[in-house]
Amino acid sequence: MTDANPVNIYEYEEVARTKLGKGEYDFIAGAATDEITLRRTRAVLDSIVMKPRMLVDISDKDMSTTVLGQEISFPVMLDPAGNHSAAHPDAELATARAAGSAGTLMVLSAQASRTLEEVSQAASGPIWYQQYFFKDRGLTLEMARRAEEAGYSALCLTVDAKVKPKRERNIRNNYQGPASPNYDPSLNVGGSSWTFGLDAPSGANDIRDQAATYEDLDWLASNTRLPLVVKGIMVAEDGYQSAEHGAKAVIVSNHGTRYLDTTFATIEVLPEVVDAVNGNIEVYMDGGIRRGSDVFKALALGARAVLIGRPLFWGLAVDGEDGVKSVLEMLRDELEATMGMCGKTTVESIDRDSIATVSPLLSLFPTGTEFR
Ligand SMILES: Cc1cc2nc3c(=O)[nH]c(=O)nc-3n(C[C@H](O)[C@H](O)[C@H](O)COP(=O)(O)O)c2cc1C
């Protein structure tokens, strides 16, 4: 156990910061350019208010749901995120064990610091594998096959990372992350001063395909038995197109604002994507989830489940597997309390009636002229 006792995810981050080197901390916490949307994300989530309900029988609550038919004990999953070894030597093995013991699902990153086979051996719960469209379609299929054979139950295609991001903290720190052991070293996808591996700006070989289109999604869908989850959707049309081209789910995500800055927060665009897919595929959301109430707000706006990125690193850095499990359990406990206070006993029943974004006082002063 850790000697520090963080009582929430923000405190987990504070303790993690004292344990990590500056390069590692900034690699995890940082985002693209001015980090404006990183701040906006929290501001928007904080601005949504809850509408509590009284005298509802909440004695019997069920937090579980399904994602692509697989049961998870509460609607929070672990995002794909590269290089867990930046936070703990047990890296993705610890994270996979924590996800399983907390009763949820982990998405393993294409830039993991352990092989996808090692992680699947360690995992006790459902696992999905994240990948990119590579210029070499043979390599794209090879990774899909390896994931199929190792027991991953979905492929998560990250589509918002075609272009090298400008992460100024990493540039300043000259941060060098390790190359993922998942690729043949002769591919030379290794470290850089921007992020690492596949994000490398120069020297290393960027194997991702900038030419990929929705036709490639059709191609992959017809060449793998695994369902496809498209990650990085920020507008309605892309949600619609993903569903049309073989995806079984999308993740409304802006990559934790680590690529393009000054986008909307994900929670702002979630409703338009939910409307666009019209119930034909599942919609999940990530970005800035730090409280059970944030999970509730995303579910109220139509997400089936959410995922967390940075918080898993804070858990790992503070206490390895136990830390990740504790971060997940905090979110579950906070969500359960929020549901109870809003009179909800199942995650499916959480709806827009439970939240508001505009103060009712505004309707009393529609033009503002009353203040003269
Ligand atoms: C350190 C780090 C590494 C990441 N690596 C990947 C990755 O390899 N693939 C990917 O699709 N997303 C990656 N992401 C983005 C996350 O999957 C997710 O979209 C984002 O972290 C969610 O926001 P949050 O950190 O506020 O929870 C990474 C995020 C972080 C913080």
PDB file of N, CA and C in Angstrom, residues 81-86 88-97 106 108-122 129 143 146 152 178-183 196:
ATOM      1  N   ALA A  81      -3.479   3.654 -24.123  1.00  0.00           N
ATOM      2  CA  ALA A  81      -2.489   4.704 -23.864  1.00  0.00           C
ATOM      3  C   ALA A  81      -1.111   4.061 -23.885  1.00  0.00           C
ATOM      4  N   GLY A  82      -0.215   4.657 -24.642  1.00  0.00           N
ATOM      5  CA  GLY A  82       1.099   4.063 -24.830  1.00  0.00           C
ATOM      6  C   GLY A  82       1.973   4.189 -23.596  1.00  0.00           C
ATOM      7  N   ASN A  83       2.951   3.277 -23.501  1.00  0.00           N
ATOM      8  CA  ASN A  83       4.073   3.464 -22.589  1.00  0.00           C
ATOM      9  C   ASN A  83       3.687   3.525 -21.113  1.00  0.00           C
ATOM     10  N   HIS A  84       2.966   2.529 -20.626  1.00  0.00           N
ATOM     11  CA  HIS A  84       2.655   2.488 -19.192  1.00  0.00           C
ATOM     12  C   HIS A  84       3.923   2.347 -18.348  1.00  0.00           C
ATOM     13  N   SER A  85       5.013   1.918 -18.987  1.00  0.00           N
ATOM     14  CA  SER A  85       6.273   1.784 -18.228  1.00  0.00           C
ATOM     15  C   SER A  85       6.791   3.153 -17.773  1.00  0.00           C
ATOM     16  N   ALA A  86       6.265   4.235 -18.339  1.00  0.00           N
ATOM     17  CA  ALA A  86       6.645   5.569 -17.847  1.00  0.00           C
ATOM     18  C   ALA A  86       6.180   5.758 -16.410  1.00  0.00           C
ATOM     19  N   HIS A  88       5.170   2.858 -14.193  1.00  0.00           N
ATOM     20  CA  HIS A  88       5.439   1.730 -13.279  1.00  0.00           C
ATOM     21  C   HIS A  88       6.134   0.606 -14.043  1.00  0.00           C
ATOM     22  N   PRO A  89       7.100  -0.060 -13.404  1.00  0.00           N
ATOM     23  CA  PRO A  89       7.823  -1.117 -14.139  1.00  0.00           C
ATOM     24  C   PRO A  89       6.932  -2.287 -14.582  1.00  0.00           C
ATOM     25  N   ASP A  90       5.842  -2.538 -13.866  1.00  0.00           N
ATOM     26  CA  ASP A  90       4.951  -3.640 -14.299  1.00  0.00           C
ATOM     27  C   ASP A  90       4.069  -3.222 -15.477  1.00  0.00           C
ATOM     28  N   ALA A  91       4.051  -1.929 -15.739  1.00  0.00           N
ATOM     29  CA  ALA A  91       3.440  -1.373 -16.944  1.00  0.00           C
ATOM     30  C   ALA A  91       2.061  -1.985 -17.249  1.00  0.00           C
ATOM     31  N   GLU A  92       1.824  -2.334 -18.506  1.00  0.00           N
ATOM     32  CA  GLU A  92       0.486  -2.783 -18.934  1.00  0.00           C
ATOM     33  C   GLU A  92       0.054  -4.084 -18.262  1.00  0.00           C
ATOM     34  N   LEU A  93       1.017  -4.860 -17.727  1.00  0.00           N
ATOM     35  CA  LEU A  93       0.613  -6.096 -17.038  1.00  0.00           C
ATOM     36  C   LEU A  93      -0.172  -5.728 -15.783  1.00  0.00           C
ATOM     37  N   ALA A  94       0.330  -4.727 -15.049  1.00  0.00           N
ATOM     38  CA  ALA A  94      -0.373  -4.272 -13.841  1.00  0.00           C
ATOM     39  C   ALA A  94      -1.734  -3.694 -14.200  1.00  0.00           C
ATOM     40  N   THR A  95      -1.778  -2.916 -15.275  1.00  0.00           N
ATOM     41  CA  THR A  95      -3.036  -2.274 -15.667  1.00  0.00           C
ATOM     42  C   THR A  95      -4.075  -3.320 -16.054  1.00  0.00           C
ATOM     43  N   ALA A  96      -3.638  -4.324 -16.806  1.00  0.00           N
ATOM     44  CA  ALA A  96      -4.584  -5.367 -17.247  1.00  0.00           C
ATOM     45  C   ALA A  96      -5.140  -6.127 -16.042  1.00  0.00           C
ATOM     46  N   ARG A  97      -4.271  -6.419 -15.080  1.00  0.00           N
ATOM     47  CA  ARG A  97      -4.755  -7.139 -13.882  1.00  0.00           C
ATOM     48  C   ARG A  97      -5.751  -6.271 -13.111  1.00  0.00           C
ATOM     49  N   MET A 106      -9.968  -3.365 -20.541  1.00  0.00           N
ATOM     50  CA  MET A 106      -8.815  -2.525 -20.897  1.00  0.00           C
ATOM     51  C   MET A 106      -8.624  -2.556 -22.412  1.00  0.00           C
ATOM     52  N   LEU A 108      -5.714  -2.119 -25.016  1.00  0.00           N
ATOM     53  CA  LEU A 108      -4.246  -2.057 -25.050  1.00  0.00           C
ATOM     54  C   LEU A 108      -3.791  -1.192 -26.218  1.00  0.00           C
ATOM     55  N   SER A 109      -2.849  -0.297 -25.935  1.00  0.00           N
ATOM     56  CA  SER A 109      -2.355   0.631 -26.959  1.00  0.00           C
ATOM     57  C   SER A 109      -1.439  -0.045 -27.974  1.00  0.00           C
ATOM     58  N   ALA A 110      -1.491   0.472 -29.196  1.00  0.00           N
ATOM     59  CA  ALA A 110      -0.535   0.076 -30.238  1.00  0.00           C
ATOM     60  C   ALA A 110       0.888   0.438 -29.824  1.00  0.00           C
ATOM     61  N   GLN A 111       1.028   1.322 -28.859  1.00  0.00           N
ATOM     62  CA  GLN A 111       2.349   1.760 -28.420  1.00  0.00           C
ATOM     63  C   GLN A 111       2.643   1.264 -27.007  1.00  0.00           C
ATOM     64  N   ALA A 112       2.081   0.090 -26.672  1.00  0.00           N
ATOM     65  CA  ALA A 112       2.273  -0.462 -25.333  1.00  0.00           C
ATOM     66  C   ALA A 112       3.736  -0.798 -25.090  1.00  0.00           C
ATOM     67  N   SER A 113       4.112  -0.781 -23.813  1.00  0.00           N
ATOM     68  CA  SER A 113       5.490  -1.135 -23.480  1.00  0.00           C
ATOM     69  C   SER A 113       5.660  -2.630 -23.219  1.00  0.00           C
ATOM     70  N   ARG A 114       4.605  -3.419 -23.367  1.00  0.00           N
ATOM     71  CA  ARG A 114       4.687  -4.888 -23.314  1.00  0.00           C
ATOM     72  C   ARG A 114       4.022  -5.427 -24.576  1.00  0.00           C
ATOM     73  N   THR A 115       4.378  -6.662 -24.932  1.00  0.00           N
ATOM     74  CA  THR A 115       3.767  -7.211 -26.148  1.00  0.00           C
ATOM     75  C   THR A 115       2.290  -7.518 -25.888  1.00  0.00           C
ATOM     76  N   LEU A 116       1.528  -7.512 -26.951  1.00  0.00           N
ATOM     77  CA  LEU A 116       0.094  -7.757 -26.785  1.00  0.00           C
ATOM     78  C   LEU A 116      -0.160  -9.170 -26.284  1.00  0.00           C
ATOM     79  N   GLU A 117       0.764 -10.102 -26.597  1.00  0.00           N
ATOM     80  CA  GLU A 117       0.600 -11.479 -26.108  1.00  0.00           C
ATOM     81  C   GLU A 117       0.847 -11.544 -24.587  1.00  0.00           C
ATOM     82  N   GLU A 118       1.901 -10.849 -24.113  1.00  0.00           N
ATOM     83  CA  GLU A 118       2.173 -10.832 -22.665  1.00  0.00           C
ATOM     84  C   GLU A 118       0.991 -10.257 -21.899  1.00  0.00           C
ATOM     85  N   VAL A 119       0.417  -9.202 -22.434  1.00  0.00           N
ATOM     86  CA  VAL A 119      -0.679  -8.532 -21.726  1.00  0.00           C
ATOM     87  C   VAL A 119      -1.912  -9.424 -21.698  1.00  0.00           C
ATOM     88  N   SER A 120      -2.159 -10.120 -22.804  1.00  0.00           N
ATOM     89  CA  SER A 120      -3.351 -10.983 -22.803  1.00  0.00           C
ATOM     90  C   SER A 120      -3.184 -12.129 -21.804  1.00  0.00           C
ATOM     91  N   GLN A 121      -1.937 -12.584 -21.604  1.00  0.00           N
ATOM     92  CA  GLN A 121      -1.691 -13.635 -20.596  1.00  0.00           C
ATOM     93  C   GLN A 121      -2.002 -13.121 -19.194  1.00  0.00           C
ATOM     94  N   ALA A 122      -1.664 -11.847 -18.954  1.00  0.00           N
ATOM     95  CA  ALA A 122      -1.851 -11.275 -17.608  1.00  0.00           C
ATOM     96  C   ALA A 122      -3.306 -10.902 -17.340  1.00  0.00           C
ATOM     97  N   TYR A 129      -7.823  -4.474 -28.539  1.00  0.00           N
ATOM     98  CA  TYR A 129      -6.511  -4.018 -29.009  1.00  0.00           C
ATOM     99  C   TYR A 129      -6.676  -2.792 -29.896  1.00  0.00           C
ATOM    100  N   MET A 143      -1.123  -7.254 -37.279  1.00  0.00           N
ATOM    101  CA  MET A 143      -1.445  -6.857 -35.905  1.00  0.00           C
ATOM    102  C   MET A 143      -2.860  -7.308 -35.537  1.00  0.00           C
ATOM    103  N   ARG A 146      -2.677 -11.016 -34.848  1.00  0.00           N
ATOM    104  CA  ARG A 146      -2.059 -11.289 -33.539  1.00  0.00           C
ATOM    105  C   ARG A 146      -3.062 -11.012 -32.426  1.00  0.00           C
ATOM    106  N   TYR A 152      -7.945 -11.002 -27.878  1.00  0.00           N
ATOM    107  CA  TYR A 152      -8.596  -9.682 -27.803  1.00  0.00           C
ATOM    108  C   TYR A 152      -9.960  -9.787 -28.475  1.00  0.00           C
ATOM    109  N   PRO A 178      10.351   4.878 -24.851  1.00  0.00           N
ATOM    110  CA  PRO A 178      10.857   3.669 -25.515  1.00  0.00           C
ATOM    111  C   PRO A 178      10.005   3.287 -26.723  1.00  0.00           C
ATOM    112  N   ALA A 179      10.593   2.530 -27.637  1.00  0.00           N
ATOM    113  CA  ALA A 179       9.813   1.976 -28.744  1.00  0.00           C
ATOM    114  C   ALA A 179       8.996   0.797 -28.227  1.00  0.00           C
ATOM    115  N   SER A 180       7.826   0.576 -28.812  1.00  0.00           N
ATOM    116  CA  SER A 180       7.015  -0.563 -28.387  1.00  0.00           C
ATOM    117  C   SER A 180       7.648  -1.869 -28.870  1.00  0.00           C
ATOM    118  N   PRO A 181       7.673  -2.884 -27.990  1.00  0.00           N
ATOM    119  CA  PRO A 181       8.218  -4.186 -28.415  1.00  0.00           C
ATOM    120  C   PRO A 181       7.284  -4.938 -29.362  1.00  0.00           C
ATOM    121  N   ASN A 182       6.154  -4.332 -29.701  1.00  0.00           N
ATOM    122  CA  ASN A 182       5.207  -5.030 -30.569  1.00  0.00           C
ATOM    123  C   ASN A 182       5.621  -5.034 -32.040  1.00  0.00           C
ATOM    124  N   TYR A 183       6.640  -4.244 -32.373  1.00  0.00           N
ATOM    125  CA  TYR A 183       7.041  -4.150 -33.784  1.00  0.00           C
ATOM    126  C   TYR A 183       8.468  -4.634 -33.955  1.00  0.00           C
ATOM    127  N   PHE A 196       6.977   9.747 -28.756  1.00  0.00           N
ATOM    128  CA  PHE A 196       7.836   8.586 -28.932  1.00  0.00           C
ATOM    129  C   PHE A 196       7.252   7.749 -30.037  1.00  0.00           C
TER     130      PHE A 196
END
